[in-house]
Coordinates of C-alpha atoms in Angstrom, one line a residue:
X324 CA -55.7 49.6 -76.1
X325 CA -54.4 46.0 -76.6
X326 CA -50.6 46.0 -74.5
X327 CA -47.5 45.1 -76.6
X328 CA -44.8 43.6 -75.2
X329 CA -41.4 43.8 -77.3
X330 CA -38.7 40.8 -77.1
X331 CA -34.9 40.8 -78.9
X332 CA -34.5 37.6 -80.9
X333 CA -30.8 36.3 -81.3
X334 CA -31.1 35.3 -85.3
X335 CA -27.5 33.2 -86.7
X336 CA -27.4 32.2 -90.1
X337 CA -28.5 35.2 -91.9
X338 CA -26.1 35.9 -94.9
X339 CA -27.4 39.2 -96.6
X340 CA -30.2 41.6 -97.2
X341 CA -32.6 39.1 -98.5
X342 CA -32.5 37.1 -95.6
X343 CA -33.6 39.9 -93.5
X344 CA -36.3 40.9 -95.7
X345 CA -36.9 37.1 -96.0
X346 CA -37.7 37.3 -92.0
X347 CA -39.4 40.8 -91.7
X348 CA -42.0 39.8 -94.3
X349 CA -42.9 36.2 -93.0
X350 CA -43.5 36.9 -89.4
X351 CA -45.4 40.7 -90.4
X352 CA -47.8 38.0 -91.4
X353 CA -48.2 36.0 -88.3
X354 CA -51.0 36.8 -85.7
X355 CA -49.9 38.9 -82.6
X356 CA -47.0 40.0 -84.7
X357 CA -47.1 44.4 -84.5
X358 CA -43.7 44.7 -85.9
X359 CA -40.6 43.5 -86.8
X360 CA -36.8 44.9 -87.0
X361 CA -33.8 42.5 -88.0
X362 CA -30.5 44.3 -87.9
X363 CA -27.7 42.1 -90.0
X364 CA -24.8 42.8 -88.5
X365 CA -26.2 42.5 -85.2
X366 CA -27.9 39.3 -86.0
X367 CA -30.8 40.6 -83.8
X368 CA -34.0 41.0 -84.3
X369 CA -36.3 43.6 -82.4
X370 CA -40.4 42.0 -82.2
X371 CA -43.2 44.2 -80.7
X372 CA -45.4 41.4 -79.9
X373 CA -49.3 41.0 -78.4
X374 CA -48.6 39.0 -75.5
X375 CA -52.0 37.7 -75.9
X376 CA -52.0 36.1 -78.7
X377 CA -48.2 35.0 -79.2
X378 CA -45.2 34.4 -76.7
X379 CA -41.3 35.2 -78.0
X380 CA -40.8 31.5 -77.6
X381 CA -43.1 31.1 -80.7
X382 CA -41.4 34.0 -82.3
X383 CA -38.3 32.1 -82.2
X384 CA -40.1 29.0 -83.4
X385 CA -41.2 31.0 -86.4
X386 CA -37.9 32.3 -87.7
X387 CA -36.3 28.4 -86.8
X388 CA -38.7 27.3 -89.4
X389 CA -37.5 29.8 -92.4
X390 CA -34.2 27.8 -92.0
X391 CA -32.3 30.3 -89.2
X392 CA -31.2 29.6 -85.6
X393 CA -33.0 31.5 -83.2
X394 CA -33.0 32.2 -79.5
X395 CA -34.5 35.0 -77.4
X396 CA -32.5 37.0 -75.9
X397 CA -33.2 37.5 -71.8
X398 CA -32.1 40.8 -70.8
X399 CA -34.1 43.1 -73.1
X400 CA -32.1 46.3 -71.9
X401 CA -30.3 46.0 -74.8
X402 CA -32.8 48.1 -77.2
X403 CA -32.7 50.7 -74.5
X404 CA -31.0 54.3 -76.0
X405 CA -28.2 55.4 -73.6
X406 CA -27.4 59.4 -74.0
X407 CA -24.8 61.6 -72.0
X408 CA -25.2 65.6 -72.4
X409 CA -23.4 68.4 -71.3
X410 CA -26.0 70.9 -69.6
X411 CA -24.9 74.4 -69.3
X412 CA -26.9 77.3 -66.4
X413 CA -27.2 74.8 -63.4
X414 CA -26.3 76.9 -60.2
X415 CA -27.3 74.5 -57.1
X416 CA -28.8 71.6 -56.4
X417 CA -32.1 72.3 -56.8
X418 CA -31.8 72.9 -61.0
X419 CA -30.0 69.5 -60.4
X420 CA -33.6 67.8 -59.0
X421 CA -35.5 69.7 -61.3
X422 CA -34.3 68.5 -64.3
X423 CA -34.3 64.9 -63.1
X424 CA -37.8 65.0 -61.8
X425 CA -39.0 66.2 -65.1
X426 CA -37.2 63.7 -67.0
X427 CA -38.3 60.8 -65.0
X428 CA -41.8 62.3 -65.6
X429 CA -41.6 62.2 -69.3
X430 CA -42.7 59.0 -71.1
X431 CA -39.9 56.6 -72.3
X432 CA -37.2 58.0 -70.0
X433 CA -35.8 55.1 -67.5
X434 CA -33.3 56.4 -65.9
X435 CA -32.0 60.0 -65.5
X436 CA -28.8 61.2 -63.2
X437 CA -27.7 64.7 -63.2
X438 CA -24.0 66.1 -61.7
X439 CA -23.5 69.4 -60.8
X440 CA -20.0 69.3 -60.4
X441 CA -19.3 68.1 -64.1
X442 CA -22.4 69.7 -65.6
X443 CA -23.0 65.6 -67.4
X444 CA -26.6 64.3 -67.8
X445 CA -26.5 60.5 -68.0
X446 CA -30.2 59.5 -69.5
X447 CA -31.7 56.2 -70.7
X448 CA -34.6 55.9 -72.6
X449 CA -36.7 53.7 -74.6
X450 CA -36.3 55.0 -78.4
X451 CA -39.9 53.7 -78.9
X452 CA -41.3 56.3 -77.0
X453 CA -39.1 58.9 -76.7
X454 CA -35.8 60.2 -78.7
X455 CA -32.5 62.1 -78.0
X456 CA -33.9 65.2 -79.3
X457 CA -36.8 64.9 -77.5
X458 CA -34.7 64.8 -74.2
X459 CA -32.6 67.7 -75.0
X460 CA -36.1 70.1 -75.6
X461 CA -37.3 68.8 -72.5
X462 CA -34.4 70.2 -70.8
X463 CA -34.2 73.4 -73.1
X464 CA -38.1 74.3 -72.2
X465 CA -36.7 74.1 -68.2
X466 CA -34.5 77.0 -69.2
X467 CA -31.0 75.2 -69.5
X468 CA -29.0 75.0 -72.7
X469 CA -27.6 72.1 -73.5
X470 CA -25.9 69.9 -76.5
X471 CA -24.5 66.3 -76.6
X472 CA -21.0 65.6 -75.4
X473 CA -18.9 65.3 -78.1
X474 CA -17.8 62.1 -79.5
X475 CA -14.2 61.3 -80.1
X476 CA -14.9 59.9 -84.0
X477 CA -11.0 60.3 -85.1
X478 CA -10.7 57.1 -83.1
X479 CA -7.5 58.1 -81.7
X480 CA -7.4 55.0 -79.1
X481 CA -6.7 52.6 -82.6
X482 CA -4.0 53.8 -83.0
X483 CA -1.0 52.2 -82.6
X484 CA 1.6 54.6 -83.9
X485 CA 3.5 55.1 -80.8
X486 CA 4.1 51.4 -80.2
X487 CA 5.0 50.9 -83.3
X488 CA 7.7 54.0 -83.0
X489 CA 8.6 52.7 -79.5
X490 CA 9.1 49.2 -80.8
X491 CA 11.0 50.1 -83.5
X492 CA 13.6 52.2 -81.6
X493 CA 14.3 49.2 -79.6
X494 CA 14.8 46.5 -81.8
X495 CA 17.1 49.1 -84.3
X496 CA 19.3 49.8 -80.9
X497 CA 19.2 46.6 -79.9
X498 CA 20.0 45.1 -83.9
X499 CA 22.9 47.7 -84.4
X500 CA 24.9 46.9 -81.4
X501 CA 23.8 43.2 -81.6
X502 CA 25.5 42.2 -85.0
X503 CA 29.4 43.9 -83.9
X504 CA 28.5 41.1 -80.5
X505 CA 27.7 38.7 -82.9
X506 CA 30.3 39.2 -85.0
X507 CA 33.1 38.7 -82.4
X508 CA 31.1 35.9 -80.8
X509 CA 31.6 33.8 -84.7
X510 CA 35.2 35.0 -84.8
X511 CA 36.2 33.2 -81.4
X512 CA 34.0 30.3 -82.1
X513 CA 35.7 29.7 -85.9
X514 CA 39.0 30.4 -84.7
X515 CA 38.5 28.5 -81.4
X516 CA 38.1 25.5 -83.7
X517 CA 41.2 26.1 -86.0
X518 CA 43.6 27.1 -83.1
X519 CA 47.2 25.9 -85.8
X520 CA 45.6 28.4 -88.0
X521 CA 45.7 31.1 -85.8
X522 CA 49.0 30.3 -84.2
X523 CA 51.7 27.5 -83.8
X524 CA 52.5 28.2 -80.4
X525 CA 50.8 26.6 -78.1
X526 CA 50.3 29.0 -75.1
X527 CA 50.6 25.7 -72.1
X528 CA 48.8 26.9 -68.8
X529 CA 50.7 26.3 -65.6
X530 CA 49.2 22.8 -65.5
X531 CA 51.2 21.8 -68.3
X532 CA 47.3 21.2 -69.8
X533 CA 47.1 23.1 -73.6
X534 CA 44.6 26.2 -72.8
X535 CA 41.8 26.4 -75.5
X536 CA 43.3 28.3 -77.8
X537 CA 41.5 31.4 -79.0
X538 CA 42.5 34.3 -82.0
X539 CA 45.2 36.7 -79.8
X540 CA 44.1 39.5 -80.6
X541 CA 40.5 39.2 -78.9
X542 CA 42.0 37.5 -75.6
X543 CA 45.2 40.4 -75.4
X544 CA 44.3 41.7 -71.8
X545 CA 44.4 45.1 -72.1
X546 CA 44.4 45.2 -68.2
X547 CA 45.2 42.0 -66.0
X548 CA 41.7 40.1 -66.5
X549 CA 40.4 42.3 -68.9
X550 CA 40.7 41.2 -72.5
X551 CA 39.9 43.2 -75.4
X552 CA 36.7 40.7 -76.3
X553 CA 35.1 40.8 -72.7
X554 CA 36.4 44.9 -72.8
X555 CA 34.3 45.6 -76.7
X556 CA 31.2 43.2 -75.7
X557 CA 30.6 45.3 -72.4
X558 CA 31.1 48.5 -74.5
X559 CA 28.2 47.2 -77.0
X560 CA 26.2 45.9 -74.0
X561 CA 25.6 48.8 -72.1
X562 CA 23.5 50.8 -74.3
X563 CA 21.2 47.7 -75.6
X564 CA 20.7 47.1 -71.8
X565 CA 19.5 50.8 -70.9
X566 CA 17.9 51.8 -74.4
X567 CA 16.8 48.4 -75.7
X568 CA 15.8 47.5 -72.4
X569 CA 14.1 50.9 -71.4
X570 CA 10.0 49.3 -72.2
X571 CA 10.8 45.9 -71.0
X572 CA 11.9 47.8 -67.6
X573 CA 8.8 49.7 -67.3
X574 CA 6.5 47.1 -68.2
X575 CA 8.1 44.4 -66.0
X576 CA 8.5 47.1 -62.9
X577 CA 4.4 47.9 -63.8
X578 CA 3.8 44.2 -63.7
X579 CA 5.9 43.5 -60.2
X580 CA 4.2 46.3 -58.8
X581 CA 1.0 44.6 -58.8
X582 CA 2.6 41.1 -57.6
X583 CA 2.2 39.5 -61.5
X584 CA 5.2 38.4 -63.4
X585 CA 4.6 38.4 -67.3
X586 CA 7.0 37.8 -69.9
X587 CA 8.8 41.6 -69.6
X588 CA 10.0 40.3 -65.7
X589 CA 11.4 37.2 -67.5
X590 CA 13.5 39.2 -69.8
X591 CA 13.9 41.8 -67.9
X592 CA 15.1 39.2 -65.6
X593 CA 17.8 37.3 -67.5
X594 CA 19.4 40.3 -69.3
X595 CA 20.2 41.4 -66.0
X596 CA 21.3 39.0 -64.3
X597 CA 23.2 37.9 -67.2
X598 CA 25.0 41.5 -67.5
X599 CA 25.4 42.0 -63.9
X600 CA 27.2 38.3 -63.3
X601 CA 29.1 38.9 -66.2
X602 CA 30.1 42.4 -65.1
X603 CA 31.1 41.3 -61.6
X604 CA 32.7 38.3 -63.4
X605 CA 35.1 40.9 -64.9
X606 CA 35.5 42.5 -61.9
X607 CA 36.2 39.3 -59.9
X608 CA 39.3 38.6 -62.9
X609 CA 40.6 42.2 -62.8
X610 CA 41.1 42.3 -59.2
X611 CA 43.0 39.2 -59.3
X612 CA 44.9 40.1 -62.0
X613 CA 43.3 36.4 -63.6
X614 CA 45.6 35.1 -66.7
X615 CA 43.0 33.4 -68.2
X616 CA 39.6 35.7 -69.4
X617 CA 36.7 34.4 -67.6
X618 CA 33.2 33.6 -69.3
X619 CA 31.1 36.1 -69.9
X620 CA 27.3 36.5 -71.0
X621 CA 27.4 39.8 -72.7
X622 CA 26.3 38.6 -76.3
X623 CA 23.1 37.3 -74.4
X624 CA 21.4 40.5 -73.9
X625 CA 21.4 42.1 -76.9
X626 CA 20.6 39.1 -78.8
X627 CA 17.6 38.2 -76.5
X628 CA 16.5 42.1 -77.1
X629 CA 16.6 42.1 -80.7
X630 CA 14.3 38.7 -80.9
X631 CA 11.9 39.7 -78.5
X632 CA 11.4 43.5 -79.5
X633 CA 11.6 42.2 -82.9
X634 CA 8.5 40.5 -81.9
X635 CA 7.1 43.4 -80.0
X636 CA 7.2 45.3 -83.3
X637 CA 5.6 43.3 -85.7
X638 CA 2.7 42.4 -83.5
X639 CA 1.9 46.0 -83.0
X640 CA 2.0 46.5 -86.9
X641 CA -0.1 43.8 -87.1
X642 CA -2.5 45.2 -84.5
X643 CA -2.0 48.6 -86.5
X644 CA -3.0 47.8 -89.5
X645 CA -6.8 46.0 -88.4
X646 CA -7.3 49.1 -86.6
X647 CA -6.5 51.1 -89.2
X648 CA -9.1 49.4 -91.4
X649 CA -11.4 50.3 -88.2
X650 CA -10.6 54.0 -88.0
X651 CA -11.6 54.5 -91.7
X652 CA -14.6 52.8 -91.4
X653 CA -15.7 54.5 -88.3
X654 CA -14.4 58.1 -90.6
X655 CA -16.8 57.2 -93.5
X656 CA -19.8 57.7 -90.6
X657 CA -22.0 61.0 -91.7
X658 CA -21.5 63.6 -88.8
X659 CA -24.7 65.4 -89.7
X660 CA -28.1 64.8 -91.0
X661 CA -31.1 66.7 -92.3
X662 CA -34.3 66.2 -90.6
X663 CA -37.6 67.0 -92.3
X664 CA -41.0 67.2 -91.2
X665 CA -44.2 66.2 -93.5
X666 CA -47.5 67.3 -94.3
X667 CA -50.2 65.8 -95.7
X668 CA -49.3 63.9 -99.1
X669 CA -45.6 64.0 -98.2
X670 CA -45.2 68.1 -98.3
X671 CA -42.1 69.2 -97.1
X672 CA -43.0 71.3 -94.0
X673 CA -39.7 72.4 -93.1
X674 CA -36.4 71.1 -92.3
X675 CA -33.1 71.1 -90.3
X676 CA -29.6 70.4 -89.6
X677 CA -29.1 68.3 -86.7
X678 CA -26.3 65.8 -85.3
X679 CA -26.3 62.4 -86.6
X680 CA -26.6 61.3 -82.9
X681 CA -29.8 62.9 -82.4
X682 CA -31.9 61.2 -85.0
X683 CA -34.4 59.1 -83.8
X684 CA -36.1 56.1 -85.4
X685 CA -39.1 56.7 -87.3
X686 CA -37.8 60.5 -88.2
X687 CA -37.8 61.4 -92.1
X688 CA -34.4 61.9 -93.0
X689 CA -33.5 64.5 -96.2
X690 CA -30.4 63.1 -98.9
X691 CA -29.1 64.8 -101.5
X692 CA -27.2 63.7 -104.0
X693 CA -23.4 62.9 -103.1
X694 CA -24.5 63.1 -100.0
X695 CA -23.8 59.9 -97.4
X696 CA -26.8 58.4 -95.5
X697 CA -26.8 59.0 -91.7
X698 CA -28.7 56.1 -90.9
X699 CA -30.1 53.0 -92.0
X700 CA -33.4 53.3 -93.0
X701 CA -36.1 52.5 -95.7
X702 CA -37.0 55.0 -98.6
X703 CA -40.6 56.5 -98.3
X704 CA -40.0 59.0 -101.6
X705 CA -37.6 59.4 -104.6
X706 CA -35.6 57.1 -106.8
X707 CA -31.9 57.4 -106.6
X708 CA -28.6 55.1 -107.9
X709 CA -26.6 54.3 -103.9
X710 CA -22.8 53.0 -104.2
X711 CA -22.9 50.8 -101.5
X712 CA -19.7 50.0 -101.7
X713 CA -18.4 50.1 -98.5
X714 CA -20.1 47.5 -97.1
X715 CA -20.9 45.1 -99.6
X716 CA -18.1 45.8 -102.1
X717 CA -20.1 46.0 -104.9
X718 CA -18.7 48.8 -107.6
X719 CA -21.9 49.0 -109.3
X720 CA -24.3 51.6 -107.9
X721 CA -27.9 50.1 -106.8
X722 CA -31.2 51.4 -107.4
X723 CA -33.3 52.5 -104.7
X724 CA -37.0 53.0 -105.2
X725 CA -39.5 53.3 -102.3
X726 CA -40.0 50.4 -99.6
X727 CA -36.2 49.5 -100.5
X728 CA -33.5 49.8 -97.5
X729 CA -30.5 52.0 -97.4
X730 CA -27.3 51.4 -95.5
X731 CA -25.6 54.2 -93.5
X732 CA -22.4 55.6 -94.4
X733 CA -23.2 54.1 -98.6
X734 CA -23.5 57.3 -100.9
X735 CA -26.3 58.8 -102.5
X736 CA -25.9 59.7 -106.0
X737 CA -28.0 61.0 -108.3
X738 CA -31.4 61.3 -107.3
X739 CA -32.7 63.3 -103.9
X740 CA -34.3 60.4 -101.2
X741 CA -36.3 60.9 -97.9
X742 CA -35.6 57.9 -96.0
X743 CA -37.4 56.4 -92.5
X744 CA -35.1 56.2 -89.9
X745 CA -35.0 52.4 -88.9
X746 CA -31.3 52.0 -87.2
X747 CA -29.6 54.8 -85.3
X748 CA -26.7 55.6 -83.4
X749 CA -25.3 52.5 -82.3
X750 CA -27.7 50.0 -84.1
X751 CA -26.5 51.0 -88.1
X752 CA -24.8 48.5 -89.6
X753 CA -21.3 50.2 -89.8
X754 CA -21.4 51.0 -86.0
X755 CA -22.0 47.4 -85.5
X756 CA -19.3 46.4 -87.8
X757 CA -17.1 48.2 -86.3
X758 CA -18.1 47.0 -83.1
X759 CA -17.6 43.6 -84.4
X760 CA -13.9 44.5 -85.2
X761 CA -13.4 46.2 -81.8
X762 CA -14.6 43.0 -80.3
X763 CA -12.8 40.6 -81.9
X764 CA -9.7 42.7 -81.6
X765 CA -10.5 42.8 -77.9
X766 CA -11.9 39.4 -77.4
X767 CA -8.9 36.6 -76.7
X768 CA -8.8 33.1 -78.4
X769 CA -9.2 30.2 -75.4
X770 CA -6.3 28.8 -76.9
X771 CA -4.5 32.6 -76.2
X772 CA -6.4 32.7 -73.0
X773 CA -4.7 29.5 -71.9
X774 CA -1.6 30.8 -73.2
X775 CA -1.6 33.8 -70.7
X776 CA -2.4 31.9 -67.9
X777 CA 0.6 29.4 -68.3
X778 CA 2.4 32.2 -68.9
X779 CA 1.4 33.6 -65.5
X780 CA 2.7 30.2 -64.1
X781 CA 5.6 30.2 -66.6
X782 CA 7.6 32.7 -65.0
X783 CA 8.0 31.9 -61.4
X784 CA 8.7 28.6 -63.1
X785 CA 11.7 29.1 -64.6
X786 CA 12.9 31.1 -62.0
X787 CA 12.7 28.6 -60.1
X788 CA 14.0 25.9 -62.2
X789 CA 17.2 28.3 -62.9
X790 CA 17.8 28.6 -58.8
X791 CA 17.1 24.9 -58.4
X792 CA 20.0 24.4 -61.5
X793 CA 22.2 26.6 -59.3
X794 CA 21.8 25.1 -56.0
X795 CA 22.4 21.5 -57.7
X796 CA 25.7 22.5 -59.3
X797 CA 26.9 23.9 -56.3
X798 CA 26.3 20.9 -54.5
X799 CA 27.4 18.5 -57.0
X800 CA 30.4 21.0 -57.1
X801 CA 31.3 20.4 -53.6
X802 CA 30.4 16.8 -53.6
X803 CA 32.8 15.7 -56.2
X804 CA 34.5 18.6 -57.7
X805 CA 36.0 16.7 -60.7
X806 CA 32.4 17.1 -62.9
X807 CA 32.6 20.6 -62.4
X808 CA 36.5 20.8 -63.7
X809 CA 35.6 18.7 -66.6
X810 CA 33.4 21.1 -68.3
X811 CA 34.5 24.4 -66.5
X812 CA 36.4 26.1 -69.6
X813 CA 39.4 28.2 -68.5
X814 CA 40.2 26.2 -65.4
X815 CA 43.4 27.1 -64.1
X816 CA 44.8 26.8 -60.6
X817 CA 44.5 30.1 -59.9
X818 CA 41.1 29.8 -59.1
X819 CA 40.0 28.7 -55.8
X820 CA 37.9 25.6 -56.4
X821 CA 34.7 26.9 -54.2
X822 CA 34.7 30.3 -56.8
X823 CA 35.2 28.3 -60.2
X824 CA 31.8 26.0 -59.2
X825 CA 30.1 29.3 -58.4
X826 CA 30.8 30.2 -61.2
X827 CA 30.1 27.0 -63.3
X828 CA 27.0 26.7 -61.4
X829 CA 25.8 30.7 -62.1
X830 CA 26.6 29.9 -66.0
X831 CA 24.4 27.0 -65.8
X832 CA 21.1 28.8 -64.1
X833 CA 21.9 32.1 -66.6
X834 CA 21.9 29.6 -69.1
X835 CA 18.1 28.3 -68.2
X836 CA 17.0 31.8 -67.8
X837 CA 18.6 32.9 -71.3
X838 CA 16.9 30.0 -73.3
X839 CA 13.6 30.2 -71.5
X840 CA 13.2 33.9 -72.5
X841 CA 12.7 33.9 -76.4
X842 CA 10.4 30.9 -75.7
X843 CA 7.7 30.7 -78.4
X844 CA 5.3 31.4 -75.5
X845 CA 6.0 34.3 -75.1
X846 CA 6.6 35.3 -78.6
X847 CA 3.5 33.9 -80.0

């Protein structure tokens, strides 16, 4: 017998069906060529070659010349069939060894590993030469009963509901308590600017310096140092800080844990340090019964909240929705198909129901009418209309006559078919689109790659520029104080001057941290 050698050919360029047949039929032609299998999608092609006659480099050559970029592939353990079973009736080790031995004896099967304690069967093979069902009577005739694990095909892990939800809930809590803040931040700020509006009387600090004037009612102190503004924006704080918060907490304790900081410790980050030096602020001014209300960052959390789980939530729709697309493609895949064996002069000898993961190529597949195709394959008998719409998008049903090629998952419609099995499992075209998606949802952009990685640096960055900020206004505090009282609002000589630059210089590194948190980074 003359050997033949088989090599996996990388083809780009192909654009439909007639570019694979274009292929198939030019190099069937060629010397040394036994057979040929292009899968679209894949943009592979599978070559059974006579080594003698013809090398893969000249197989590449061949297809270059139809007008398509070719390269062979190196590691050929793609084509190689992967199947994981559940085997029932082992009691010991020794059922373990003799199943393995007998599969390692039977032609095709590479690799073969058997636990007892989970009662799996992990087997490769080589579909040329041996088949899933194949396999499973091997195992049968040893006396053990076995089927294939089940596949999860609801594709569960696409879905993105629960992020969606989770999202959700936090930018509504966050949005509802952040427009009362937002509200009362406005008020001051309009009537901070019209202070003769809101009252002749100039209130005239002990200084004899005119106070910034601010709308009474917000700044009445409802205790000494506690005015009814600071009092209301801590009330609406709190609950955007625990149940906004809640998932940036988790994530950013999830990423600390493993010494990382992402955008969640940022955030996470500057609300709180923003709440708690606000919060001990007010308690600072309360204890010393302050007459003027000190500055406070409570509108900053909730507003940073709503932005960023704003975000959040949108990109999970967005996720949602492609994998949506996904999960109904991967639902229109036939779960069962019916094998049938022929006689002489295509008789049907008999036939049977089996699981669309255990056909094997080259097997004569039944379909009936309205039924979907299991596989791809070519038709050997019967002339049928096919919507293929699924794949190609094309309403109007195609013909299918023998020697033509059908598309798994497209439906059959009126005529009965027996198709050759040509892609299985894995290798049909709508597993490999979907494999596609999966990949390209999975797969980063460099530019988002490079993104993530200055993010990485990003955070300890800004943490550090915000303690560098404090540190310098403390010193320039206590170097020449008069900067500081310049632009410290509410100075009065109440305050010791050490604790009013503390506090101008905390205002300035919360700021840092505040504005660096939306940053588009992030968001994007």
């Amino acid at each position: 017998t003359k050997t033949i050698s088989k090599c996996y050919v990388q083809v780009t360029g192909m654009t439909c069906a007639s570019c694979v047949a274009n292929i198939e039929r030019n190099l069937r032609r060629e010397d040394g060529i036994h057979s040929i299998l292009v899968a679209l999608m894949a943009g592979k092609a599978e070559v059974r070659y006579n080594p003698a006659v013809i090398h893969p480099s000249a197989i590449a050559e061949l297809i270059r010349e139809l007008g398509f970029g070719a390269t062979v592939m190196e590691n050929c353990g793609e084509g190689d069939g992967i199947l994981e079973l559940v085997v029932r009736g082992m009691t010991c080790a020794s059922c373990v060894h003799k199943i393995e031995s007998t599969l390692m004896k039977t032609n095709g099967v590479l690799y073969c590993s058997v636990a007892l304690a989970t009662n799996k069967a992990h087997i490769k093979y080589d579909p040329e030469a041996v088949g899933p069902r194949d396999v499973i009577q091997v195992i049968k005739d040893l006396g053990f009963t076995t089927s294939l694990v089940k596949k999860d095909r609801s594709a569960s892990h696409l879905d993105h509901k629960q992020e969606i939800r989770q999202w959700k809930r936090s930018f509504v809590v966050s949005f509802v308590f952040c427009i009362p803040v937002m509200g009362l931040m406005i008020y001051m700020m309009v009537m901070n600017n019209h202070p003769s509006d809101a009252h002749p009387h100039h209130n005239v600090s002990s200084e004899g310096r005119e106070a910034p004037h601010s709308s009474m009612l917000l700044d009445y102190q409802l205790l000494p140092g506690l005015s009814v503004m600071n009092f209301l924006s801590f009330l609406l704080c709190v609950p955007v800080q625990v149940f906004g918060g809640w998932h940036f907490y988790i994530q950013a304790y999830r990423a600390l844990k493993h010494s990382t900081a992402n955008m969640d410790v940022l955030v996470v980050l500057a609300t709180s340090i923003a709440f708690l030096y606000s919060f001990i602020i007010l308690l600072v001014a309360m204890a010393e019964r302050a007459k003027v209300n000190p500055v406070t960052f409570f509108d900053t959390p909730p507003m940073l909240f709503v932005f960023i789980s704003l975000g959040r939530w949108l990109e999970h729709v967005a996720k949602g929705k492609t994998s949506e697309a996904l999960a109904r493609l991967i639902s229109l895949q036939a779960t069962e198909a019916t094998i049938v064996t022929l006689g002489p002069d295509n008789v049907l000898l008999s036939e049977e129901q089996v699981d669309v993961e255990l056909v094997q190529r080259g097997d004569i597949v039944k379909v009936v009418p309205g039924g979907k195709f299991p596989v791809d394959g070519r038709v050997i008998e019967g002339h049928s209309m096919v919507d293929e719409s699924l794949i190609t998008g094309e309403a109007m049903p195609v013909t299918k006559k023998p020697g033509n090629t059908v598309i798994a998952g497209s439906i059959n419609q009126n005529g009965s078919l027996l198709i050759s099995a040509t892609h299985v499992g894995a290798d049909t075209t709508l597993s490999q689109i979907v494999k596609l998606v999966e990949e390209a949802q999975t797969s980063k952009a460099p530019i988002q790659q490079f993104a993530d990685k200055l993010s990485g640096y990003f955070v300890p960055f800004i943490v550090a520029v915000s303690v560098v900020t404090l540190l310098a206004w403390i010193i320039i505090g206590f170097v020449d104080f008069e900067i500081v009282e310049k632009y410290f609002l509410g100075y009065s000589e109440s305050i010791s001057p050490a604790e009013v630059i503390i506090r101008f210089a905390f205002q300035a590194s919360i700021t840092v941290l505040c504005i660096a948190c939306p940053c588009s980074l992030g968001l994007a």
